[in-house]
Amino acid sequence: MKFGGTSVATLDRIRRVAKRIGVEVAKGYDVIVIVSAMSGKTNELVGWVNETSPMYDAREYDAVVSSGENVTAGLMALTLQEMDVPARSWQGWQVPVLTTAAHSAARIEDIPPENIRAKFAEGMKVAVVAGFQGVSPEGRITTLGRGGSDTTAVAFAAAFDAERCDIYTDVDGVYTTDPRVEAKARKLDKISFEEMLELASLGAKVLQTRSVELAMRYKVKLRVLSSFEEQSDDAGTLVCDEEEIMESNVVAGVAFSREEAKMTLVSVADRPGIAALIFTALSDAGVNVDMIVQNISEEGRTDMTWSCPVDQVKRAEKAMEEAKEGGVINYTGLLADVDVAKVSVVGIGMRSHTGVAAKMFKVLSNEGINIQVITTSEIKISVLIDRKYMELAVQALHDAFELDKAA
Ligand code: ADP
Ligand code: ASP
Ligand code: MG
């Protein structure tokens, strides 16, 4: 059972959640509980790090930012003990949750289950584990990237061969789009791993992308449900194989990502190897490039455009300036538009249906929204647009694809 930040935001909520855990213990289950930091805590910690040291040492970032989960884990264990449920807290290194050394974006490599199993054998009923954190091969604390407690939860479910993995959050399941942006968004009873993976990676933060990947690979029975309502055994949304879903719409959902930037390198030489040089420099600088467009070339020069998270623009600019100074690439200008957003439609139905892209573009054009960059894959279409039209685009697409109606 995983509880996100809003579900453990106050001592009262921790008590409510502890009761919910007690219900599972009463059924006879041993429970591993993964907790997030109390709502807002991680943002506060990240802010403190940025204020102290803008070009921070990522190992110390992790030392600070991982601490929010420790507080919740201890408080949850205490609350359970107060209810006479045998429980204790575990920090990542105590389990241990072994990760790579990629600080602030580490990947879980292994979770040896022996320590926790031994405690269950001695009568412990609930292991409360601090989510989002692990330990690197060098013995330093790592974190798994924002939203990483979801991944902790799925990784534990896999490592312990759990009967199921329930992600408790502040909405009662996965919706056709973020219900905070489109009031007509519809809760899905089931969604396929593939679609959930795309929605998550395109910005639907209800599950961290990596958690969906792991659930798919290890066949974890993954469910998203609300921690604020009484829950029946089939509540929420089940994330499952597409074969388990009988009827589905061509488009399953709309995702969006607000914090995007569009960068253009003006007038670079159009010759073999140029893209490799540019994107190697960006990748070495840790810039996560998403969309790429190479414009048509004129007199042997061309413009190269890409999108990346808005908070990586400074890093990208630095990398390009250094590459220019070092004589690696030559260009006349570097433009950064930090007011764009990405909106995507996702659905496995697109494999067999044509016309989804045309319809999407038509809908946006009817709203007077200019499309700046387009990318597609087998089951999604993404566009980059002016950020101020993001909500409008999501709502218009949700309407046009009739996502408020079940198939
Ligand atoms: P937690 O703190 O429990 O991990 P998050 O804030 O990370 O919760 O994720 C839940 C939020 O995800 C919801 O409050 C909702 O605003 C947002 N969200 C975005 N897309 C969707 C979607 N398709 N379905 C449900 N929630 C979504
Ligand atoms: N507390 C971390 C975050 O806010 C991890 C999580 O909640 O999943 O990103
Ligand atoms: Mg989350």
Tab-separated table of N, CA, C and O and ligand atoms in Angstrom, residues 2 5 36-37 42 69 132 145-150, ligand 2:
chain	number	residue	atom	x	y	z
A	2	LYS	N	0.667	2.126	-0.976
A	2	LYS	CA	1.473	3.351	-1.049
A	2	LYS	C	0.567	4.556	-0.827
A	2	LYS	O	-0.510	4.636	-1.414
A	5	GLY	N	1.651	12.156	-0.872
A	5	GLY	CA	1.805	13.308	0.014
A	5	GLY	C	0.517	13.856	0.616
A	5	GLY	O	0.463	14.112	1.826
A	36	SER	N	5.080	8.687	1.178
A	36	SER	CA	5.709	9.897	0.631
A	36	SER	C	5.934	10.885	1.760
A	36	SER	O	5.402	10.711	2.857
A	37	ALA	N	6.625	11.947	1.447
A	37	ALA	CA	6.739	13.073	2.376
A	37	ALA	C	5.376	13.746	2.493
A	37	ALA	O	4.551	13.649	1.578
A	42	THR	N	8.506	18.026	0.046
A	42	THR	CA	9.611	17.835	-0.900
A	42	THR	C	9.886	19.130	-1.671
A	42	THR	O	11.050	19.497	-1.861
A	69	GLU	N	10.449	11.903	3.592
A	69	GLU	CA	9.862	10.561	3.705
A	69	GLU	C	10.198	9.912	5.052
A	69	GLU	O	9.415	9.127	5.577
A	132	PHE	N	10.791	6.732	-2.320
A	132	PHE	CA	11.533	7.756	-3.076
A	132	PHE	C	13.040	7.678	-2.854
A	132	PHE	O	13.796	8.384	-3.489
A	145	GLY	N	13.884	10.500	-8.341
A	145	GLY	CA	13.191	11.432	-9.235
A	145	GLY	C	11.815	11.734	-8.668
A	145	GLY	O	11.245	10.912	-7.947
A	146	ARG	N	11.263	12.915	-9.021
A	146	ARG	CA	9.990	13.341	-8.447
A	146	ARG	C	8.892	12.319	-8.740
A	146	ARG	O	8.836	11.761	-9.828
A	147	GLY	N	8.083	12.079	-7.730
A	147	GLY	CA	7.038	11.065	-7.860
A	147	GLY	C	7.552	9.656	-7.624
A	147	GLY	O	6.836	8.673	-7.841
A	148	GLY	N	8.802	9.553	-7.159
A	148	GLY	CA	9.479	8.250	-7.091
A	148	GLY	C	8.918	7.246	-6.099
A	148	GLY	O	9.229	6.053	-6.191
A	149	SER	N	8.071	7.698	-5.165
A	149	SER	CA	7.506	6.724	-4.216
A	149	SER	C	6.625	5.689	-4.913
A	149	SER	O	6.499	4.558	-4.437
A	150	ASP	N	6.020	6.076	-6.032
A	150	ASP	CA	5.232	5.096	-6.803
A	150	ASP	C	6.145	3.943	-7.232
A	150	ASP	O	5.762	2.769	-7.178
B	2	ASP	N1	8.035	13.099	-2.118
B	2	ASP	C1	8.559	12.845	-3.435
B	2	ASP	C2	8.039	13.903	-4.407
B	2	ASP	O1	7.297	14.772	-4.009
B	2	ASP	C3	8.269	11.464	-3.918
B	2	ASP	C4	6.799	11.120	-4.024
B	2	ASP	O2	5.949	11.711	-3.355
B	2	ASP	O3	6.482	10.190	-4.774
B	2	ASP	O4	8.408	13.877	-5.549
